[in-house]
Coordinates of C-alpha atoms and ligand atoms in Angstrom, one line a residue:
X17 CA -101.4 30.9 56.6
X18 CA -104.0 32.8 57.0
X19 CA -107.6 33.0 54.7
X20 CA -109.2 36.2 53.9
X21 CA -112.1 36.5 52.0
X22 CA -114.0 39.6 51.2
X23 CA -117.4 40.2 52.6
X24 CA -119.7 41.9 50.3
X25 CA -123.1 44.1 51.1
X26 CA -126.9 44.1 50.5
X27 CA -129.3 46.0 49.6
X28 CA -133.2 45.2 49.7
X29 CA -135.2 45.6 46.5
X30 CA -138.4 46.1 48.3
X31 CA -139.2 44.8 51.3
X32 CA -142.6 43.6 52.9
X33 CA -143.3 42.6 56.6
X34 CA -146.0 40.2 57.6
X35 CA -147.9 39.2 60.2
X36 CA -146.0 38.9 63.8
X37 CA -144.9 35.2 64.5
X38 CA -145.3 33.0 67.8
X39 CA -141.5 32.9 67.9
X40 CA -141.4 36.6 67.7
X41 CA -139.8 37.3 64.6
X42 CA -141.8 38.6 61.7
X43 CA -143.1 36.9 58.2
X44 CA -141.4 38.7 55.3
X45 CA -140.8 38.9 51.6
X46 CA -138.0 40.7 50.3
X47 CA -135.6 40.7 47.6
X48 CA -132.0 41.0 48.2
X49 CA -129.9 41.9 46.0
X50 CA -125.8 41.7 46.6
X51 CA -123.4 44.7 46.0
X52 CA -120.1 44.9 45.1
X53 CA -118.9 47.3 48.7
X54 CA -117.1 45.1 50.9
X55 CA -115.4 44.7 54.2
X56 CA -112.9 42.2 54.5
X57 CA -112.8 39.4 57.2
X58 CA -109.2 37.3 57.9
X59 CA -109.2 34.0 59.8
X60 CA -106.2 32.0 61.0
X61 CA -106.7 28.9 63.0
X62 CA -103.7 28.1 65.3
X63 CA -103.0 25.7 67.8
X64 CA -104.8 26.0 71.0
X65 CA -107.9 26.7 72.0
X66 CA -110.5 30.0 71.8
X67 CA -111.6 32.6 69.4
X68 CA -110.2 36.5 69.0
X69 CA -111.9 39.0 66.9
X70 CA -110.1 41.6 66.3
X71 CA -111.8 45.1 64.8
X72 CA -110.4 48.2 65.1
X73 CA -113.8 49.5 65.1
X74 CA -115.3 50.3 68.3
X75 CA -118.6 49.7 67.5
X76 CA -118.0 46.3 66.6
X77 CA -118.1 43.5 69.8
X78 CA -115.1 41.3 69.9
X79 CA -117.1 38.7 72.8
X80 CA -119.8 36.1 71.3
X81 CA -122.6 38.9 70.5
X82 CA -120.5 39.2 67.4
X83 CA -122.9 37.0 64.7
X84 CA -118.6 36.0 63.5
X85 CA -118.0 34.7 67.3
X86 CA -121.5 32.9 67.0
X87 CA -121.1 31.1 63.5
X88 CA -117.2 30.5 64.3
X89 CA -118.4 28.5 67.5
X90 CA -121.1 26.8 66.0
X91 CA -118.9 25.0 63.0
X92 CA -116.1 24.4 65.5
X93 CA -118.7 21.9 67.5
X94 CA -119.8 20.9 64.4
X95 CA -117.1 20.0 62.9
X96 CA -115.7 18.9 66.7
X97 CA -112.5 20.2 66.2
X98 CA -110.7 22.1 68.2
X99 CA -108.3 25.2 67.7
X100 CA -107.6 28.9 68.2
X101 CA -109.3 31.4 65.6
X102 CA -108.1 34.4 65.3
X103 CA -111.1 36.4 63.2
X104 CA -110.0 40.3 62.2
X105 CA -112.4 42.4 60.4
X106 CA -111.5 45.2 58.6
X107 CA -114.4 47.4 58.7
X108 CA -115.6 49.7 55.4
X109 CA -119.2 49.2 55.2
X110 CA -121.7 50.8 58.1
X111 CA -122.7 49.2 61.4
X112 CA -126.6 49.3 61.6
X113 CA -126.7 50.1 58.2
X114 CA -129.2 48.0 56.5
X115 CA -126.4 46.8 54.2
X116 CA -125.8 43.2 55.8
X117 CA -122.5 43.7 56.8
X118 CA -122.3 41.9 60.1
X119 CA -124.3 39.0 58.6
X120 CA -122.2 38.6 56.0
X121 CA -118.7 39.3 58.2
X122 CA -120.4 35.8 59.5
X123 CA -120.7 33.8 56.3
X124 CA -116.7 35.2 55.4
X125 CA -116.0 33.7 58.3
X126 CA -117.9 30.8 57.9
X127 CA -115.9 30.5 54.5
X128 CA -113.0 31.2 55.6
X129 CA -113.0 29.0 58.2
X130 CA -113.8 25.9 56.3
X131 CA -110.6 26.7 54.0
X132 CA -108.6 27.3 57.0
X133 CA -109.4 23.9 58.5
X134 CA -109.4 21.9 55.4
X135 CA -112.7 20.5 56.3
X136 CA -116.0 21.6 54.1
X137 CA -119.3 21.8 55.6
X138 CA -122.0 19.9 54.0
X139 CA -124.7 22.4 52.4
X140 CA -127.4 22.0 54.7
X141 CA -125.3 22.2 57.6
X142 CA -123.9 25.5 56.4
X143 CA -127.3 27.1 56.0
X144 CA -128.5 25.9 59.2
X145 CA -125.7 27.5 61.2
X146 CA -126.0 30.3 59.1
X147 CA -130.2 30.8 59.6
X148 CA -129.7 30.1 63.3
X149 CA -127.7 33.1 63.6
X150 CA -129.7 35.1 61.8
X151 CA -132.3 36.1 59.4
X152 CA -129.6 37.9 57.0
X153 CA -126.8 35.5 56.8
X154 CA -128.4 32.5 54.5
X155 CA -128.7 35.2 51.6
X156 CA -124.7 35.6 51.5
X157 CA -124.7 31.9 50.9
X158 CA -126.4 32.2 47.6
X159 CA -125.5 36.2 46.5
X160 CA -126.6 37.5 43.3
X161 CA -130.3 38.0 43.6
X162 CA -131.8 36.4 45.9
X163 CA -135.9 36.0 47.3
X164 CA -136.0 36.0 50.9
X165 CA -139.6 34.5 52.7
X166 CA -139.8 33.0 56.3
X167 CA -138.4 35.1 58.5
X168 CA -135.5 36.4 55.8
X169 CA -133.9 33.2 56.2
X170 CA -135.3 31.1 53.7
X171 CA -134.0 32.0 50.5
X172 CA -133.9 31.4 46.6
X173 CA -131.7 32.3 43.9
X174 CA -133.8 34.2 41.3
X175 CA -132.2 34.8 37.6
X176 CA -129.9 37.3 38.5
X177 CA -130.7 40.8 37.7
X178 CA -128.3 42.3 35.0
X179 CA -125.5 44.5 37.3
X180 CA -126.8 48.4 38.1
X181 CA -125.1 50.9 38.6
X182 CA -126.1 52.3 42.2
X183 CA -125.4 54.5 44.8
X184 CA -125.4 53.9 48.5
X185 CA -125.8 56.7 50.7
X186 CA -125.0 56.2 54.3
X187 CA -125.9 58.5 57.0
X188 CA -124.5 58.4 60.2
X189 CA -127.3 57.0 61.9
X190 CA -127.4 53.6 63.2
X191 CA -130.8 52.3 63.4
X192 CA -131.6 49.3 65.3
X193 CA -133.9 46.5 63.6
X194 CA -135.6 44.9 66.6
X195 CA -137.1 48.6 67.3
X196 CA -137.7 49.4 63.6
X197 CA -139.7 45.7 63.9
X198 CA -141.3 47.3 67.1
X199 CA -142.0 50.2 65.6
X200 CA -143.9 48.6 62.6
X201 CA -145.6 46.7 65.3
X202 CA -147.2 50.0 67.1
X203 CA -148.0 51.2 63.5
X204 CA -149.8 48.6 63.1
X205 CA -151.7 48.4 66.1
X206 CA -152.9 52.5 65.5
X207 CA -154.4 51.6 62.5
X208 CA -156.2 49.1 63.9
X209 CA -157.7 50.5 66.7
X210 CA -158.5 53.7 64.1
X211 CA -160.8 51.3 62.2
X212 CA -162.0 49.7 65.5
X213 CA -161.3 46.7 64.7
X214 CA -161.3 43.5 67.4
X215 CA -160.3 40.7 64.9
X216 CA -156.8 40.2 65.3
X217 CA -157.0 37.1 62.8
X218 CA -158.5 39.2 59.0
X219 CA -155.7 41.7 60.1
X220 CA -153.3 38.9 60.0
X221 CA -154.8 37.7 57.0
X222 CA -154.9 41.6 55.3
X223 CA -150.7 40.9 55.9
X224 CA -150.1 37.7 54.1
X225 CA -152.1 38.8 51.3
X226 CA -149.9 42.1 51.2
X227 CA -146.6 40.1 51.1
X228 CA -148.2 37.3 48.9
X229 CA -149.0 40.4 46.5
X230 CA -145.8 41.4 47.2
X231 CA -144.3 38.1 45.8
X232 CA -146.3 38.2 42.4
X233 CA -145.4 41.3 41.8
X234 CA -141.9 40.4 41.6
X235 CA -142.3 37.3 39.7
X236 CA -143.9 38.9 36.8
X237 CA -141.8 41.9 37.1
X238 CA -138.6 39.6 37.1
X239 CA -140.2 37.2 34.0
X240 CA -140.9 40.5 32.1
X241 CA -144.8 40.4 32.5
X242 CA -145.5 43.2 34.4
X243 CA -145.9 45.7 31.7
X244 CA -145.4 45.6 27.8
X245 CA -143.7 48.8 28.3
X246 CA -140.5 46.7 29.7
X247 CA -139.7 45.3 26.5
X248 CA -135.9 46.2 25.6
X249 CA -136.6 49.1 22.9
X250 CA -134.7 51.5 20.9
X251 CA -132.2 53.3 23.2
X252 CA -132.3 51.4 25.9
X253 CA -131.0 47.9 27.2
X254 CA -132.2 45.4 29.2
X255 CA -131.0 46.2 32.7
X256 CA -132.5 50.3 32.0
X257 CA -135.8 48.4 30.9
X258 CA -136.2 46.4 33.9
X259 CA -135.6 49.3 36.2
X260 CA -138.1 51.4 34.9
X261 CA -140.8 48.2 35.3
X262 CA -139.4 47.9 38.8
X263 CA -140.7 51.7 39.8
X264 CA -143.8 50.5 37.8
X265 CA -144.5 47.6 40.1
X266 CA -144.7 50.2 43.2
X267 CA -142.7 47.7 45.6
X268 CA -141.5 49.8 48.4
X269 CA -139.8 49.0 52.2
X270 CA -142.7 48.8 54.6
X271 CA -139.6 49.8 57.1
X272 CA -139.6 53.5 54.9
X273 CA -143.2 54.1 57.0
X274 CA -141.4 53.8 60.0
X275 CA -138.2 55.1 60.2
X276 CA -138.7 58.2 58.0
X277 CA -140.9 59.6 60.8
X278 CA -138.2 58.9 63.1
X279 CA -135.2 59.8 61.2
X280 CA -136.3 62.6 59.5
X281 CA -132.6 63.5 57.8
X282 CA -133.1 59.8 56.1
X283 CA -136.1 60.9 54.0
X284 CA -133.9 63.9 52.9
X285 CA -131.5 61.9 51.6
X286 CA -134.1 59.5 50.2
X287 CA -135.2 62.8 48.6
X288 CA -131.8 63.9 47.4
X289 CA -130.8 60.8 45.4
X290 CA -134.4 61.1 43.3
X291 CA -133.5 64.3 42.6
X292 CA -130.0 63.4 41.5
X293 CA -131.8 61.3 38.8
X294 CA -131.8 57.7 40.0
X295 CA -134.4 55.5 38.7
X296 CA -135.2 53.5 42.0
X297 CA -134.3 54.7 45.4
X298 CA -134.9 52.8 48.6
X299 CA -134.0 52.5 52.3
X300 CA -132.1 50.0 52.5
X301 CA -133.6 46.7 55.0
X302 CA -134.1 49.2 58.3
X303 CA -131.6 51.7 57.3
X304 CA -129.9 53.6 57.6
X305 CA -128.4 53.1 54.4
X306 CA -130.3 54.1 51.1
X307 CA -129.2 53.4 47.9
X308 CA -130.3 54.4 44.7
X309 CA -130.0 52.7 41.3
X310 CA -129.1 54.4 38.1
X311 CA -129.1 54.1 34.4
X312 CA -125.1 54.7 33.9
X313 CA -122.2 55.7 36.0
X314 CA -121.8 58.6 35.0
X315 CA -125.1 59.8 36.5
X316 CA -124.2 57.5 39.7
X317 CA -121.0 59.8 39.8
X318 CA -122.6 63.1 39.9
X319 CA -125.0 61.8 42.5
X320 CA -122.0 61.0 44.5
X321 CA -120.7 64.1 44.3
X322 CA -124.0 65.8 45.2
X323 CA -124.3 64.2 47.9
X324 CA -121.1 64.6 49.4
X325 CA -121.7 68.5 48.8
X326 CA -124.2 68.3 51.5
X327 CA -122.1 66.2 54.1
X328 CA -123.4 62.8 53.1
X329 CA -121.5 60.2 53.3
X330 CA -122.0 58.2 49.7
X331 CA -120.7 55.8 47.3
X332 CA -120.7 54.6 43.8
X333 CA -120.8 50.8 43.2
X334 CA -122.6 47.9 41.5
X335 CA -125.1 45.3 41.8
X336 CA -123.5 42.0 41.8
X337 CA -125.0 39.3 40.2
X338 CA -124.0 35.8 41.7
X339 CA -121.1 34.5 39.9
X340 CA -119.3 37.1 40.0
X341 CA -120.2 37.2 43.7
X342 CA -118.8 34.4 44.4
X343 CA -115.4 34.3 41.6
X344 CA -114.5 38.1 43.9
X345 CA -115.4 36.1 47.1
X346 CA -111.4 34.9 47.2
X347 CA -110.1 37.3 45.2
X348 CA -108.4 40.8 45.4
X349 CA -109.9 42.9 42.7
X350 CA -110.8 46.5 42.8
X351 CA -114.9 46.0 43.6
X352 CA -115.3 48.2 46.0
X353 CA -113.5 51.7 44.2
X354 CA -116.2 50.8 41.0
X355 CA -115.7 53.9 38.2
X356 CA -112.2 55.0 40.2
Ligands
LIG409 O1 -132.5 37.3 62.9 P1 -131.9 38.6 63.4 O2 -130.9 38.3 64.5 O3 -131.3 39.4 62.3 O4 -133.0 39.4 64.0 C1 -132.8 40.4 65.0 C2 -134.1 40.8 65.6 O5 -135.0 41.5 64.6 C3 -135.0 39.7 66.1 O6 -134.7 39.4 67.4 C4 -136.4 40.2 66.0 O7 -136.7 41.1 67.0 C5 -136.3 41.1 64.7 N1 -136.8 40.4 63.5 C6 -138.1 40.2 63.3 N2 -138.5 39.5 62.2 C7 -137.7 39.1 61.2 C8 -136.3 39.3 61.4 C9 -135.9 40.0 62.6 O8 -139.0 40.6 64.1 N3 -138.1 38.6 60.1

């Protein structure tokens, strides 16, 4: 028998990267938020020995690059059992997209793969697979809405933001995070050597307290301090009110600074979906997916539609706060066609 369980998205609600790290990775603050578009991952554990992936996207690796290959190994030698696992992905969310989806292909797997050999992980053992693999994968062992700090890995669950509607627009552009990281790097750099400035150290300093900034902002815009104006009024509930504060707080995706000039066609969408009338819209991590929240479906709808006038690939879905996160986990409901 095998176990499928369904892998669900991310989006970043703002996004702020720190200084550069001795281990090379960067400091950052962001706050993901889990959607309800999904791929769906399938694991059966046979006897004999070695792991498959099976995708019948080309773009996905079936050797031990594939973060799935990675985490599968990993709890196998953990576990120290042996066994073939057969992991097959069935692919609806973009590679390189921004959304999470390879990270969380590996935490399905990880999931799945516990059922399928009867034998739970402890807690901590699952996160530190999980945040050895990568920065992304710890947040799909939480889901809902989650704070992100460290390099990405160390996360929190935060009282989960009521469910949005929202619209993810993905343009077929993969773009790759280590250069978007480079990238930021080199803008970085410019901007110091335009102020002529030698000391490395305040500039490092000038980052934390951007993303320590970044982190207050979100805690009084999440405890409803930011701005008397977010008070649930006449007219309008609690999930329209907190959107509105959340343009108010002015958290953006540092990544926006980078890849925009890159990919110009990603700005355009960026542009459409505020002109389609959603309340927030974002790149998504380092793209290329950017998503847009909205006050009711039927606005997310026509914003669909727009979109997909002008040959961009888009969809309609949901936020998804963490229980029901993790009830759909196992289940087979009808998440990812939200308003069909
Ligand atoms: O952890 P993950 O495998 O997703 O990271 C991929 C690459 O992205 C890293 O090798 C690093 O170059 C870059 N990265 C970074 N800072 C982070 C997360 C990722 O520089 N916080």
């Amino acid at each position: 028998m095998a176990t499928s369980v369904r892998s669900f998205a991310k989006i970043n609600l703002g996004l702020k990267i720190g200084p550069l790290r001795e281990d090379g990775f960067h400091e950052l603050r962001t706050i993901y938020q889990t959607v309800a578009l999904s791929d769906q991952v399938r694991v059966d554990v046979s006897k004999g020995l070695g792991l498959e992936i099976a995708c019948k996207d080309p773009r996905v690796p079936d050797d031990e690059s594939n973060t799935c290959w990675r985490v599968a190994d990993r709890i196998l030698r953990s576990l120290k059992v042996r066994g073939k696992v057969r992991i097959s992905i069935e692919k609806r969310l973009p590679v390189q997209g921004g959304l999470g989806s390879a990270s969380s292909n590996a935490v399905a797997t990880m999931l799945a793969l516990e059922k399928e050999l009867k034998q739970p992980l402890a807690a901590d053992e699952r996160l530190r697979i999980a945040s050895e693999v990568g920065s992304d994968l710890p947040l799909f062992l939480v889901g809902g809405t989650v704070l992100g700090t460290g390099r990405g890995e160390q996360v929190y669950p935060l009282e989960d933001l009521p469910s949005f509607h929202c619209v993810i627009a993905t343009p077929e552009v993969g773009v790759s995070t280590p250069a978007a990281f480079a990238d930021w790097d080199k803008r970085c750099a410019a901007i110091l050597a335009d102020r002529k400035l030698s000391d490395v150290k305040l500039t490092d300093k000038e980052s934390l307290d951007r993303i320590n900034m970044f982190s207050r902002t979100i805690y009084e815009w999440l405890n409803g301090s930011f701005t008397p104006t977010g008070v649930p009024g006449k007219g309008r509930d609690r999930a329209e009110a907190l959107l509105l504060d959340l343009v108010r707080t002015g958290i953006e995706n540092d990544f926006e600074s980078v890849v925009f000039p890159k990919y110009p066609a990603i700005r355009e969408v960026k542009r459409a979906l505020e002109r389609s009338g959603a309340k927030y819209v974002s790149l998504s991590g380092s793209g290329s997916a950017v998503f847009g929240l909205f006050a009711d479906q039927e606005s997310a709808n026509q914003a669909v539609k727009k979109l997909e006038q002008n040959d961009i690939p888009a969809q309609a879905t949901v936020t998804l706060p963490r229980e029901r996160y993790w009830n759909e986990l196992f289940g087979a409901g009808r998440l990812n066609v939200i308003g069909a």
